[in-house]
CSV table of C-alpha atoms in Angstrom, one decimal:
chain,number,residue,atom,x,y,z
A,66,MET,CA,23.5,2.3,15.5
A,67,ASP,CA,24.1,1.6,19.1
A,68,ILE,CA,27.7,0.9,20.0
A,69,PHE,CA,27.2,-0.9,23.3
A,70,PRO,CA,26.1,-4.3,21.9
A,71,ILE,CA,29.0,-4.3,19.5
A,72,LEU,CA,31.5,-3.6,22.3
A,73,LEU,CA,29.9,-6.4,24.4
A,74,GLU,CA,30.1,-8.9,21.5
A,75,LEU,CA,33.7,-8.0,20.7
A,76,PHE,CA,35.0,-8.2,24.3
A,77,VAL,CA,35.1,-12.0,24.6
A,78,PRO,CA,36.8,-12.7,21.2
A,79,LEU,CA,39.4,-10.0,21.8
A,80,TYR,CA,40.1,-11.1,25.3
A,81,CYS,CA,40.4,-14.8,24.2
A,82,LEU,CA,42.9,-13.8,21.6
A,83,TYR,CA,44.9,-11.6,24.0
A,84,TYR,CA,44.9,-14.4,26.7
A,85,SER,CA,46.1,-17.0,24.1
A,86,TYR,CA,48.9,-14.7,22.9
A,87,ARG,CA,50.0,-13.9,26.5
A,88,ILE,CA,50.1,-17.5,27.7
A,89,LYS,CA,52.0,-18.6,24.6
A,90,LYS,CA,54.6,-15.8,24.8
A,91,HIS,CA,54.9,-15.8,28.6
A,92,PRO,CA,53.8,-19.1,30.1
A,93,PRO,CA,53.1,-19.0,33.8
A,94,LYS,CA,55.2,-21.0,36.3
A,95,LEU,CA,53.6,-23.7,38.4
A,96,GLY,CA,51.3,-22.1,41.0
A,97,GLU,CA,51.2,-18.7,39.4
A,98,LYS,CA,48.3,-17.3,37.4
A,99,GLY,CA,47.2,-19.6,34.7
A,100,LEU,CA,44.8,-22.5,34.2
A,101,GLY,CA,45.2,-23.6,37.8
A,102,THR,CA,43.1,-26.7,38.3
A,103,LYS,CA,43.9,-29.3,40.9
A,104,LEU,CA,44.9,-31.8,38.2
A,105,ALA,CA,47.0,-29.3,36.3
A,106,MET,CA,49.0,-28.4,39.5
A,107,GLN,CA,50.0,-32.0,40.3
A,108,SER,CA,53.2,-31.8,38.1
A,109,GLN,CA,55.1,-29.3,36.1
A,110,ALA,CA,54.5,-31.3,32.9
A,111,ALA,CA,50.7,-31.3,33.5
A,112,TRP,CA,50.8,-27.6,34.3
A,113,ASP,CA,52.7,-26.7,31.1
A,114,TYR,CA,50.4,-29.0,29.0
A,115,ALA,CA,47.2,-27.5,30.6
A,116,ASN,CA,48.3,-23.9,29.9
A,117,GLN,CA,49.4,-24.7,26.4
A,118,TYR,CA,46.1,-26.6,25.7
A,119,GLY,CA,44.0,-23.9,27.3
A,120,SER,CA,45.7,-21.2,25.3
A,121,ASN,CA,45.0,-23.1,22.1
A,122,LEU,CA,41.4,-23.5,23.0
A,123,CYS,CA,41.2,-19.8,23.8
A,124,LEU,CA,42.6,-19.0,20.4
A,125,ILE,CA,40.0,-21.3,18.7
A,126,PHE,CA,37.1,-19.8,20.8
A,127,GLY,CA,38.3,-16.3,20.0
A,128,VAL,CA,38.4,-16.9,16.3
A,129,VAL,CA,35.1,-18.8,16.2
A,130,THR,CA,33.2,-16.2,18.3
A,131,GLY,CA,34.8,-13.4,16.3
A,132,LEU,CA,33.6,-15.0,13.0
A,133,ILE,CA,30.1,-15.4,14.5
A,134,PHE,CA,30.2,-11.7,15.4
A,135,ILE,CA,31.3,-10.7,11.9
A,136,VAL,CA,28.9,-12.9,9.9
A,137,GLY,CA,26.0,-12.0,12.2
A,138,ARG,CA,26.7,-8.3,11.9
A,139,CYS,CA,26.7,-8.6,8.1
A,140,PHE,CA,23.2,-10.0,8.2
A,141,ILE,CA,21.7,-7.8,10.8
A,142,ILE,CA,22.8,-4.4,9.5
A,143,GLY,CA,19.8,-2.1,9.4
A,144,LEU,CA,17.6,-4.3,11.6
A,145,ASN,CA,17.5,-2.2,14.8
A,146,THR,CA,14.8,-4.3,16.4
A,147,MET,CA,16.9,-7.5,16.3
A,148,ASN,CA,20.1,-5.8,17.5
A,149,TYR,CA,19.7,-6.7,21.2
A,150,VAL,CA,18.3,-10.1,20.5
A,151,TYR,CA,21.3,-10.9,18.3
A,152,SER,CA,23.7,-9.5,20.9
A,153,GLY,CA,22.1,-11.7,23.6
A,154,VAL,CA,22.5,-14.8,21.5
A,155,VAL,CA,26.1,-14.0,20.7
A,156,MET,CA,26.9,-13.4,24.4
A,157,LEU,CA,25.3,-16.7,25.3
A,158,ILE,CA,27.5,-18.5,22.7
A,159,GLU,CA,30.6,-16.7,24.0
A,160,PHE,CA,29.7,-17.4,27.6
A,161,ALA,CA,29.3,-21.1,26.8
A,162,CYS,CA,32.8,-21.1,25.1
A,163,VAL,CA,34.5,-19.5,28.1
A,164,VAL,CA,32.7,-21.7,30.7
A,165,SER,CA,33.6,-24.9,28.8
A,166,LEU,CA,37.3,-24.0,28.7
A,167,ILE,CA,38.2,-25.4,32.1
A,168,PRO,CA,36.3,-28.7,31.9
A,169,LEU,CA,37.8,-29.3,28.4
A,170,THR,CA,41.3,-28.6,29.5
A,171,ASN,CA,40.8,-30.7,32.7
A,172,ALA,CA,39.7,-33.7,30.5
A,173,ALA,CA,42.7,-33.3,28.2
A,174,VAL,CA,45.1,-33.3,31.2
A,175,LYS,CA,43.4,-36.4,32.7
A,176,LYS,CA,43.6,-38.2,29.3
A,177,LYS,CA,47.2,-37.4,28.6
A,178,TYR,CA,48.7,-37.9,32.1
A,179,GLY,CA,46.2,-40.3,33.6
A,180,LEU,CA,45.8,-38.1,36.7
A,181,THR,CA,42.9,-38.2,39.1
A,182,LYS,CA,42.0,-36.0,42.1
A,183,GLN,CA,43.8,-37.0,45.2
A,184,LYS,CA,40.7,-37.2,47.3
A,185,ASN,CA,39.2,-39.9,45.0
A,186,ASP,CA,42.4,-41.9,45.2
A,187,ASN,CA,42.3,-41.9,49.0
A,188,LYS,CA,38.7,-43.0,49.1
A,189,LYS,CA,39.3,-45.9,46.7
A,190,LYS,CA,42.3,-47.1,48.7
A,191,LYS,CA,40.3,-47.1,51.9
A,192,LYS,CA,37.4,-49.1,50.4
A,193,LYS,CA,39.7,-51.9,49.2
């Protein structure tokens, strides 16, 4: 059995779980490393909420992709021809989870705090 696909598939779930644990135990201060989008950096409350929400999403994504890995590996044991195809599908799912993390968190911050990007606010004021 080739170990490389297994390590690739396990990297994202383990990193998501590590990131979630690290952000929950040691939350970053405003402007430091963390989920630093323009909306999240507008206030300390929005920053704290974005990092808390993002770490919860990372925990969920880590558990879900880990379960996909475990269940998939149970069904694919012994099928060497499907090993790389399965690994590719799992990596696409993991990539989609990681990429969707920032837009989902941004939408949650917008909804909770009613924040918008400052550029859009200036354009709207000029048009009126």
